[in-house]
Coordinates of C-alpha atoms in Angstrom, one line a residue:
M127 CA 41.7 -3.6 27.6
A128 CA 42.9 -1.3 24.8
L129 CA 43.5 -2.7 21.3
N130 CA 46.0 -1.0 18.9
Q131 CA 47.9 -1.8 15.7
R132 CA 51.6 -1.7 15.2
L133 CA 54.2 -3.0 12.7
E134 CA 56.9 -5.4 13.7
L135 CA 59.9 -6.8 11.8
R136 CA 61.0 -10.3 12.6
Q137 CA 63.8 -12.3 11.2
G138 CA 63.6 -16.1 10.9
Q139 CA 64.6 -19.1 8.8
A140 CA 62.2 -21.2 6.7
L141 CA 62.6 -23.8 4.0
L142 CA 61.1 -23.2 0.6
M143 CA 60.5 -26.3 -1.4
T144 CA 62.3 -25.3 -4.5
P145 CA 61.9 -27.3 -7.7
Q146 CA 65.4 -28.8 -7.5
L147 CA 64.9 -29.9 -3.9
Q148 CA 61.7 -31.6 -4.9
Q149 CA 63.5 -33.4 -7.7
A150 CA 66.3 -34.6 -5.4
I151 CA 63.9 -36.0 -2.9
K152 CA 62.0 -37.8 -5.6
L153 CA 65.3 -39.2 -6.9
L154 CA 65.9 -40.8 -3.5
Q155 CA 62.6 -42.7 -3.5
M156 CA 62.7 -43.8 -7.1
S157 CA 63.1 -47.5 -7.9
N158 CA 66.1 -48.4 -10.1
I159 CA 63.9 -48.8 -13.1
E160 CA 62.3 -45.4 -12.6
L161 CA 65.7 -43.9 -12.1
Q162 CA 67.1 -45.3 -15.3
A163 CA 64.2 -44.0 -17.3
F164 CA 64.6 -40.5 -15.7
V165 CA 68.3 -40.4 -16.4
D166 CA 67.7 -41.4 -20.0
Q167 CA 65.4 -38.5 -20.4
E168 CA 67.9 -36.1 -18.8
L169 CA 70.6 -37.4 -21.2
E170 CA 68.4 -36.4 -24.1
R171 CA 67.5 -33.0 -22.8
N172 CA 70.9 -31.8 -21.5
P173 CA 73.6 -31.7 -24.2
L174 CA 76.4 -31.6 -21.7
L175 CA 75.5 -34.9 -20.1
E176 CA 76.8 -38.2 -21.5
R177 CA 76.6 -41.8 -20.4
D178 CA 79.8 -43.2 -18.8
E179 CA 80.5 -46.3 -20.9
R180 CA 83.7 -47.2 -19.1
N181 CA 83.9 -50.7 -17.6
E182 CA 85.8 -49.7 -14.5
V183 CA 84.1 -48.2 -11.5
Q184 CA 85.5 -46.1 -8.7
A185 CA 85.4 -47.0 -5.0
A186 CA 83.2 -44.9 -2.8
N187 CA 84.5 -43.3 0.4
L188 CA 82.2 -45.5 2.5
P189 CA 83.9 -48.7 3.8
A190 CA 82.1 -52.0 3.5
A191 CA 80.9 -54.1 6.4
D192 CA 84.2 -56.0 6.4
G193 CA 86.3 -52.8 6.2
R194 CA 87.0 -53.0 2.5
P195 CA 85.8 -50.3 0.0
D196 CA 82.7 -50.8 -2.0
M197 CA 82.8 -50.6 -5.8
V198 CA 80.2 -48.1 -6.9
S199 CA 79.3 -46.2 -10.1
A200 CA 81.8 -43.7 -11.4
L201 CA 79.7 -40.6 -10.9
Q202 CA 82.3 -37.9 -11.6
A203 CA 81.7 -34.2 -11.9
D204 CA 83.9 -31.5 -13.3
T205 CA 85.5 -29.6 -10.4
G206 CA 85.4 -26.5 -12.5
A207 CA 81.6 -26.6 -12.4
E208 CA 81.5 -26.1 -8.6
E209 CA 81.1 -22.4 -9.2
R210 CA 78.3 -23.0 -11.6
L211 CA 76.6 -25.2 -9.0
R212 CA 76.2 -22.2 -6.7
T213 CA 73.7 -20.7 -9.0
L214 CA 71.2 -23.5 -8.2
D215 CA 68.4 -22.9 -5.8
T216 CA 69.5 -25.1 -2.9
E217 CA 72.4 -27.2 -1.5
L218 CA 72.4 -30.9 -2.1
E219 CA 72.8 -31.6 1.7
N220 CA 69.4 -30.1 2.2
V221 CA 67.8 -33.3 0.9
Y222 CA 69.3 -35.8 3.4
T223 CA 69.9 -34.2 6.8
H224 CA 67.8 -31.5 8.5
E225 CA 64.4 -32.6 9.9
A226 CA 62.5 -29.6 8.6
R227 CA 64.0 -30.0 5.1
A228 CA 63.0 -33.6 5.0
D229 CA 59.5 -33.2 6.3
A230 CA 58.8 -30.2 4.0
A231 CA 58.4 -32.7 1.2
N232 CA 55.1 -33.6 2.7
R233 CA 53.9 -30.0 2.6
L234 CA 54.6 -29.0 -1.0
P235 CA 52.9 -25.8 -2.0
Q236 CA 50.4 -26.2 -4.8
G237 CA 52.3 -23.9 -7.1
A238 CA 55.7 -25.5 -6.6
Q239 CA 55.3 -28.3 -9.0
D240 CA 57.7 -27.2 -11.7
S241 CA 60.6 -29.3 -12.9
G242 CA 64.0 -28.7 -11.3
W243 CA 65.5 -28.5 -14.8
S244 CA 63.0 -25.9 -15.8
S245 CA 65.4 -24.1 -18.2
L246 CA 65.6 -27.2 -20.4
R247 CA 62.2 -27.6 -21.9
P248 CA 62.1 -29.5 -25.1
Q249 CA 58.7 -30.8 -25.9
G250 CA 57.9 -34.3 -24.8
A251 CA 60.6 -34.5 -22.1
M252 CA 60.0 -36.7 -19.1
S253 CA 58.9 -35.1 -15.9
L254 CA 58.4 -36.6 -12.4
N255 CA 55.3 -34.4 -11.8
A256 CA 52.0 -36.2 -11.8
E257 CA 50.5 -33.4 -13.9
D258 CA 52.9 -34.0 -16.7
N259 CA 52.2 -37.8 -16.9
D260 CA 49.7 -39.3 -19.3
F261 CA 47.0 -40.1 -16.8
A262 CA 44.7 -41.6 -19.4
A263 CA 47.4 -44.3 -20.1
T264 CA 47.2 -45.4 -16.5
L265 CA 43.5 -46.0 -16.6
T266 CA 43.8 -48.9 -19.0
R267 CA 46.6 -50.7 -17.1
Q268 CA 45.5 -53.7 -15.2
P269 CA 47.4 -54.8 -12.1
T270 CA 49.5 -57.9 -12.5
L271 CA 48.8 -61.1 -10.6
A272 CA 51.7 -60.4 -8.3
E273 CA 50.5 -56.9 -7.5
Y274 CA 46.9 -58.1 -7.0
L275 CA 48.0 -60.8 -4.6
T276 CA 50.4 -58.6 -2.7
E277 CA 47.6 -56.1 -1.9
Q278 CA 45.6 -58.9 -0.4
M279 CA 48.6 -60.4 1.4
N280 CA 49.3 -57.1 3.2
L281 CA 45.8 -57.2 4.6
L282 CA 45.8 -60.9 5.3
L283 CA 49.2 -61.4 6.9
T284 CA 50.2 -59.2 9.9
E285 CA 53.5 -60.7 10.9
A286 CA 56.7 -59.6 9.2
S287 CA 58.0 -63.2 8.9
E288 CA 54.7 -64.3 7.3
R289 CA 54.9 -61.5 4.8
L290 CA 58.5 -62.5 3.9
I291 CA 57.3 -66.0 3.3
G292 CA 54.2 -64.7 1.4
Q293 CA 56.4 -62.5 -0.8
H294 CA 58.6 -65.5 -1.6
L295 CA 55.6 -67.7 -2.5
I296 CA 54.1 -65.0 -4.7
G297 CA 57.4 -64.7 -6.6
M298 CA 57.2 -68.5 -7.3
L299 CA 53.9 -68.4 -9.1
N300 CA 53.8 -68.9 -12.9
E301 CA 51.5 -66.9 -15.2
D302 CA 48.7 -69.4 -14.6
G303 CA 48.8 -68.9 -10.8
Y304 CA 50.4 -72.3 -10.0
L305 CA 53.3 -72.7 -7.5
T306 CA 56.5 -73.9 -9.3
S307 CA 58.0 -75.4 -6.1
G308 CA 57.0 -77.0 -2.9
A309 CA 57.2 -75.8 0.7
E310 CA 60.5 -77.6 1.5
P311 CA 62.8 -75.4 -0.7
V312 CA 61.1 -72.2 0.7
A313 CA 61.6 -73.4 4.3
E314 CA 65.3 -74.2 3.6
T315 CA 65.9 -70.9 1.9
L316 CA 64.3 -68.7 4.6
G317 CA 65.5 -70.8 7.5
T318 CA 62.1 -71.8 8.9
S319 CA 60.0 -74.9 9.3
V320 CA 57.9 -76.5 6.5
S321 CA 54.8 -76.2 8.8
H322 CA 55.4 -72.5 9.0
V323 CA 55.5 -72.2 5.2
E324 CA 52.4 -74.4 4.9
S325 CA 50.5 -72.3 7.3
V326 CA 51.2 -69.1 5.3
L327 CA 50.4 -70.9 2.1
A328 CA 47.0 -72.0 3.6
K329 CA 46.2 -68.4 4.3
L330 CA 47.3 -67.2 0.9
R331 CA 45.0 -69.8 -0.8
S332 CA 42.0 -67.8 0.5
C333 CA 43.0 -65.0 -1.8
D334 CA 41.2 -64.1 -5.0
P335 CA 41.1 -65.5 -7.7
P336 CA 40.2 -68.9 -6.2
G337 CA 42.6 -71.6 -7.2
V338 CA 45.9 -69.6 -7.0
F339 CA 48.8 -71.1 -5.2
A340 CA 47.8 -74.7 -6.2
R341 CA 50.6 -77.1 -7.1
D342 CA 48.7 -78.9 -9.9
L343 CA 45.3 -79.0 -11.7
K344 CA 43.6 -81.2 -9.2
E345 CA 44.6 -79.0 -6.3
C346 CA 43.5 -75.9 -8.3
L347 CA 40.0 -77.3 -8.9
S348 CA 39.7 -78.5 -5.3
L349 CA 40.4 -75.0 -4.0
Q350 CA 37.8 -73.5 -6.2
L351 CA 35.2 -76.1 -5.2
L352 CA 36.0 -75.5 -1.5
E353 CA 35.5 -71.8 -2.0
R354 CA 32.0 -72.6 -3.5
D355 CA 31.3 -75.1 -0.7
R356 CA 30.9 -77.9 -3.3
F357 CA 33.8 -80.2 -2.4
D358 CA 31.7 -83.1 -1.2
P359 CA 32.9 -86.8 -1.2
A360 CA 31.4 -87.4 -4.7
M361 CA 33.2 -84.3 -6.1
Q362 CA 36.4 -85.3 -4.4
A363 CA 36.3 -88.7 -6.1
L364 CA 35.7 -87.0 -9.5
V365 CA 38.6 -84.6 -9.1
A366 CA 40.9 -87.4 -7.9
N367 CA 40.2 -89.3 -11.1
L368 CA 40.5 -86.6 -13.8
E369 CA 42.4 -89.1 -16.0
L370 CA 39.2 -91.2 -16.2
L371 CA 37.2 -88.1 -17.2
A372 CA 39.7 -87.5 -20.0
R373 CA 39.1 -91.0 -21.3
R374 CA 35.4 -90.5 -20.9
D375 CA 35.2 -93.6 -18.8
F376 CA 31.8 -92.7 -17.3
P377 CA 30.9 -96.2 -15.9
A378 CA 34.1 -96.2 -13.8
L379 CA 33.4 -92.6 -12.6
K380 CA 29.8 -93.6 -11.6
S381 CA 31.1 -96.4 -9.5
L382 CA 33.9 -94.3 -7.9
C383 CA 31.6 -91.3 -7.2
R384 CA 28.6 -93.5 -6.2
V385 CA 26.2 -91.4 -8.3
D386 CA 23.9 -92.0 -11.2
L387 CA 24.5 -90.8 -14.7
D388 CA 22.5 -87.6 -14.4
D389 CA 24.3 -86.5 -11.3
L390 CA 27.6 -87.3 -12.9
K391 CA 26.7 -85.1 -15.9
D392 CA 25.9 -82.2 -13.5
M393 CA 29.1 -82.7 -11.6
I394 CA 31.1 -82.7 -14.9
A395 CA 29.3 -79.5 -16.0
E396 CA 30.1 -77.9 -12.7
L397 CA 33.8 -78.9 -13.0
R398 CA 34.0 -77.5 -16.5
A399 CA 32.7 -74.1 -15.3
L400 CA 35.8 -73.7 -13.1
N401 CA 39.0 -71.9 -14.3
P402 CA 41.9 -74.3 -14.7
K403 CA 44.3 -71.3 -15.1
P404 CA 43.2 -68.7 -12.5
G405 CA 46.2 -66.4 -13.2
S406 CA 45.4 -66.1 -16.8
A407 CA 42.7 -63.5 -16.1
F408 CA 45.5 -60.9 -15.5
G409 CA 46.8 -61.0 -19.1
S410 CA 50.2 -61.9 -20.4
E411 CA 51.9 -58.6 -19.5
L412 CA 55.7 -59.1 -19.4
V413 CA 56.8 -59.4 -15.8
Q414 CA 59.7 -57.3 -14.9
P415 CA 62.2 -59.2 -12.8
V416 CA 63.2 -57.7 -9.5
I417 CA 66.7 -56.2 -9.8
P418 CA 68.3 -55.7 -6.3
D419 CA 69.8 -52.4 -5.5
V420 CA 72.1 -53.9 -2.9
I421 CA 73.9 -57.2 -2.8
V422 CA 74.7 -58.9 0.6
R423 CA 77.1 -61.8 0.7
A424 CA 79.1 -63.5 3.4
S425 CA 82.9 -62.8 3.7
P426 CA 85.4 -65.5 4.5
E427 CA 85.9 -63.9 7.9
G428 CA 82.3 -64.4 8.8
A429 CA 81.1 -60.8 8.4
W430 CA 78.6 -59.5 5.8
I431 CA 79.8 -57.6 2.7
V432 CA 77.2 -55.1 1.6
E433 CA 77.7 -53.7 -1.9
L434 CA 75.7 -51.6 -4.3
N435 CA 74.5 -53.4 -7.5
T436 CA 76.5 -51.4 -10.0
E437 CA 74.3 -52.6 -12.8
T438 CA 71.4 -50.5 -11.5
L439 CA 73.3 -47.3 -11.1
P440 CA 73.2 -44.8 -14.0
R441 CA 76.7 -43.6 -14.8
V442 CA 76.8 -40.2 -16.2
L443 CA 79.5 -37.6 -16.9
I444 CA 79.8 -34.0 -18.0
N445 CA 81.3 -33.6 -21.4
N446 CA 83.8 -30.8 -20.7
Q447 CA 85.4 -30.9 -24.1
Y448 CA 82.0 -30.3 -25.8
L449 CA 81.3 -27.6 -23.2
A450 CA 84.6 -25.8 -23.9
R451 CA 83.9 -25.9 -27.7
V452 CA 80.4 -24.6 -27.6
S453 CA 81.2 -22.0 -25.0
T454 CA 83.8 -20.5 -27.3
A455 CA 81.4 -20.4 -30.1
A456 CA 78.5 -18.9 -28.0
A457 CA 78.2 -15.2 -28.8
R458 CA 74.7 -14.3 -27.6
S459 CA 74.0 -13.8 -23.9
E460 CA 71.0 -16.1 -24.2
D461 CA 73.3 -18.9 -25.4
K462 CA 75.8 -18.3 -22.6
L463 CA 73.0 -18.4 -20.0
Y464 CA 71.6 -21.6 -21.5
L465 CA 75.0 -23.3 -21.3
S466 CA 75.5 -22.1 -17.7
E467 CA 72.2 -23.6 -16.6
C468 CA 72.9 -26.8 -18.4
Q469 CA 76.3 -27.1 -16.7
A470 CA 74.8 -26.3 -13.3
N471 CA 71.9 -28.8 -13.7
A472 CA 74.2 -31.5 -15.0
T473 CA 76.5 -31.0 -12.0
W474 CA 73.5 -31.2 -9.7
L475 CA 72.3 -34.4 -11.2
V476 CA 75.7 -36.1 -10.9
K477 CA 76.0 -35.1 -7.3
S478 CA 72.5 -36.1 -6.5
L479 CA 73.0 -39.6 -8.0
D480 CA 76.2 -40.0 -6.1
Q481 CA 74.6 -38.9 -2.8
R482 CA 71.5 -41.2 -3.5
A483 CA 73.8 -44.2 -3.9
K484 CA 75.7 -43.5 -0.7
T485 CA 72.5 -43.0 1.3
I486 CA 71.0 -46.3 0.1
L487 CA 74.2 -48.1 1.0
K488 CA 74.3 -46.5 4.4
V489 CA 70.7 -47.6 5.2
A490 CA 71.3 -51.1 3.8
R491 CA 74.4 -51.6 6.0
E492 CA 72.5 -50.7 9.1
I493 CA 69.6 -53.0 8.2
V494 CA 72.1 -55.9 7.7
R495 CA 73.7 -55.1 11.0
Q496 CA 70.4 -55.1 12.8
Q497 CA 69.0 -58.2 11.1
D498 CA 72.2 -60.3 11.3
A499 CA 70.3 -63.1 13.1
F500 CA 67.8 -63.4 10.3
L501 CA 70.6 -63.8 7.7
V502 CA 72.3 -66.4 9.8
L503 CA 69.5 -68.3 11.5
G504 CA 66.3 -67.6 9.4
V505 CA 63.0 -65.8 9.4
Q506 CA 62.1 -66.8 13.0
H507 CA 64.9 -64.6 14.2
L508 CA 63.8 -61.3 12.8
R509 CA 64.6 -58.5 15.2
P510 CA 62.1 -55.8 16.1
L511 CA 63.1 -52.8 14.0
N512 CA 61.6 -49.5 13.1
L513 CA 62.6 -46.5 11.0
R514 CA 63.7 -44.4 13.9
T515 CA 66.2 -47.0 15.1
V516 CA 67.9 -47.0 11.7
A517 CA 67.7 -43.2 11.4
D518 CA 69.3 -42.6 14.8
A519 CA 72.1 -45.1 14.1
I520 CA 73.1 -43.5 10.8
E521 CA 72.3 -39.9 11.9
M522 CA 69.6 -39.3 9.3
H523 CA 66.1 -38.2 9.5
E524 CA 63.3 -40.8 9.7
S525 CA 61.6 -39.6 6.6
T526 CA 64.8 -40.0 4.6
V527 CA 65.1 -43.6 5.7
S528 CA 61.4 -44.1 4.8
R529 CA 62.1 -42.9 1.3
V530 CA 65.1 -45.2 0.9
T531 CA 63.2 -48.3 2.0
S532 CA 60.5 -47.7 -0.6
N533 CA 61.0 -49.6 -3.9
K534 CA 64.5 -50.7 -3.0
Y535 CA 65.5 -54.4 -2.9
M536 CA 68.3 -56.3 -1.2
A537 CA 69.7 -59.6 -2.5
T538 CA 70.7 -61.8 0.4
P539 CA 71.7 -65.5 0.7
R540 CA 68.1 -66.1 1.8
G541 CA 66.5 -64.4 -1.3
I542 CA 65.6 -60.9 -2.5
F543 CA 63.6 -58.8 -0.2
E544 CA 62.3 -55.2 -0.2
F545 CA 64.0 -53.1 2.4
K546 CA 60.7 -52.4 4.3
Y547 CA 60.2 -56.1 5.0
F548 CA 63.0 -56.0 7.5
F549 CA 61.1 -53.7 9.8
T550 CA 59.0 -55.7 12.4
T551 CA 57.0 -54.8 15.4
A552 CA 58.4 -55.2 18.9
I553 CA 57.1 -56.5 22.2
A554 CA 58.8 -55.0 25.2
S555 CA 60.9 -56.8 27.8
S556 CA 59.2 -57.4 31.1
D557 CA 62.0 -55.7 33.0
G558 CA 61.9 -52.7 30.7
E559 CA 65.6 -53.1 29.9
G560 CA 67.4 -54.4 26.9
D561 CA 66.0 -55.1 23.4
G562 CA 62.4 -56.0 22.8
H563 CA 61.2 -59.2 21.4
S564 CA 60.0 -59.7 17.8
A565 CA 56.3 -60.5 17.5
E566 CA 57.2 -63.5 15.4
A567 CA 59.6 -64.8 18.0
V568 CA 56.9 -64.5 20.7
R569 CA 54.4 -66.4 18.5
H570 CA 56.9 -69.3 18.2
R571 CA 57.4 -69.2 22.0
I572 CA 53.6 -69.6 22.5
K573 CA 53.5 -72.4 20.0
D574 CA 56.4 -74.2 21.7
L575 CA 54.8 -73.8 25.2
I576 CA 51.5 -75.3 24.0
G577 CA 53.3 -78.1 22.1
Q578 CA 55.1 -79.1 25.3
E579 CA 51.9 -79.5 27.3
T580 CA 51.6 -82.9 29.1
D581 CA 49.0 -83.4 31.8
E582 CA 48.5 -79.6 32.4
V583 CA 46.8 -77.6 29.7
L584 CA 48.0 -74.0 29.8
S585 CA 45.4 -71.2 29.8
D586 CA 46.1 -67.9 28.2
D587 CA 46.8 -66.4 31.6
A588 CA 49.3 -69.2 32.4
I589 CA 51.0 -68.6 29.1
V590 CA 51.3 -64.9 30.0
Q591 CA 53.0 -65.9 33.3
R592 CA 55.4 -68.2 31.5
L593 CA 56.4 -65.5 29.0
Q594 CA 56.8 -62.9 31.7
A595 CA 59.2 -65.3 33.4
M596 CA 61.2 -65.4 30.1
G597 CA 61.4 -61.6 30.2
I598 CA 58.5 -60.9 27.7
D599 CA 55.9 -58.4 28.7
I600 CA 52.7 -59.3 26.9
A601 CA 49.0 -58.9 27.5
R602 CA 46.6 -61.9 27.7
R603 CA 44.5 -60.6 24.8
T604 CA 47.7 -60.5 22.7
V605 CA 48.4 -64.2 23.6
A606 CA 44.9 -65.1 22.6
K607 CA 45.3 -63.2 19.3
Y608 CA 48.6 -65.0 18.5
R609 CA 47.2 -68.4 19.5
E610 CA 44.2 -67.9 17.2
E611 CA 46.5 -66.8 14.3
L612 CA 48.5 -70.0 14.8
G613 CA 45.3 -72.0 14.5
I614 CA 45.5 -73.4 18.1
P615 CA 42.2 -73.9 20.0
S616 CA 41.5 -72.4 23.4
S617 CA 42.6 -74.2 26.6
V618 CA 39.0 -75.3 27.2
Q619 CA 38.7 -77.0 23.8
R620 CA 42.2 -78.5 24.1
R621 CA 41.3 -80.0 27.5
R622 CA 38.1 -81.4 26.0
E623 CA 39.9 -82.9 23.1
R624 CA 42.4 -84.5 25.5
K625 CA 39.7 -86.2 27.5
V626 CA 38.1 -87.6 24.3
S627 CA 41.5 -89.0 23.1
L628 CA 42.1 -90.6 26.6
R629 CA 38.7 -92.3 26.4
M630 CA 39.4 -93.6 22.9
G631 CA 42.8 -94.8 24.1
R632 CA 41.1 -97.0 26.7

């Protein structure tokens, strides 16, 4: 076979990750606090931008869930700047629609890390690029107690409903690591049972540092002693009578604990070695409250009204009067070029912020539509949901939805939740038709089946058959996994315990 060389000319389309496209993508995945900080820096570096201090806001073109318009930030751009906007390096729509454009953010070339507002370079300006950040400052920052516990929770809890409960419980901790409320208010808020909350709480109490999620000092010390395997009957009696220890009533403690004086001294020394405030090890850093990006409330007609939280949306305008004045005075070509770039970049920012707000609202509405049962009935009715389902429904790319669900929060009648917590795994229907079943809902079906046992103890295979009859296609090993997560013993052990109880009943 002969080999030869030749020249060919081919024409094709490809997306270049331009700096401004990178910036617009990063704007979409910013939290509201990060966005406020970024816009503040842009207001300092761009003389044509100014903050909109007006109290009124304009309605967006997107209708609310009940058909009424949403009130969103007045992000208005000068129509005369449209021509200037054409000088930018990409179109705004490139950020939110085409699959290749969205996925290209994950393949950034190494040299394309420049700022989108590269012509405005005063020293000390903020940049979203990691290279421009003060990396040394991040080395000294310690994680907060909530961050530290959330990392452990994500590894410890696998079910979406449990993570919702866990997130709520973490938010109820004070700076010392104590719970500020019981399980009943949490169960009522999330629409689940007290036992469900208590089971999640029991798992979270295995987290580090030992003693967190206690309701009082006695419970905190007990958790730490259990972790050390030192919570014997004598120590239980000592912890239960801390008021006697405070009064130094050692004779009474000796009698209650049934130990001699030397053993009592050792127990007291061991007790004093514990940490009564396990959360204090994480410092007293000011905790930033979670500010929701979206607010969901019930309408009188029974539907859900989904609105953007206007307090979190930066409102910026282009100062056209100042632009006209300085443009007249500009004589040098460099000055005219600088003003032209400032105007184009300001227009891009205003449009990007407007599009970002509309995209977040669009995703939030679809999540609310999909998870209506959770909002009405509670955490046990979370639907199986993934990013592709939402993306297909609103005709956006999956990666765009993924960015929107990061660091965005929704205030609902059941509490404030991050967008991503509404996405749950699914178990298919046995007939292959219709919607799947939420993993959490299947877990509760298993618990109910075992709870209804009478003379017959159901094996895992029998439970599989019962669930398949209900239209749930599930494997036996999955049933065993869910049963163990619920803390329910095997059928053999349950049968043995039943025989023992019957003998004792005789």
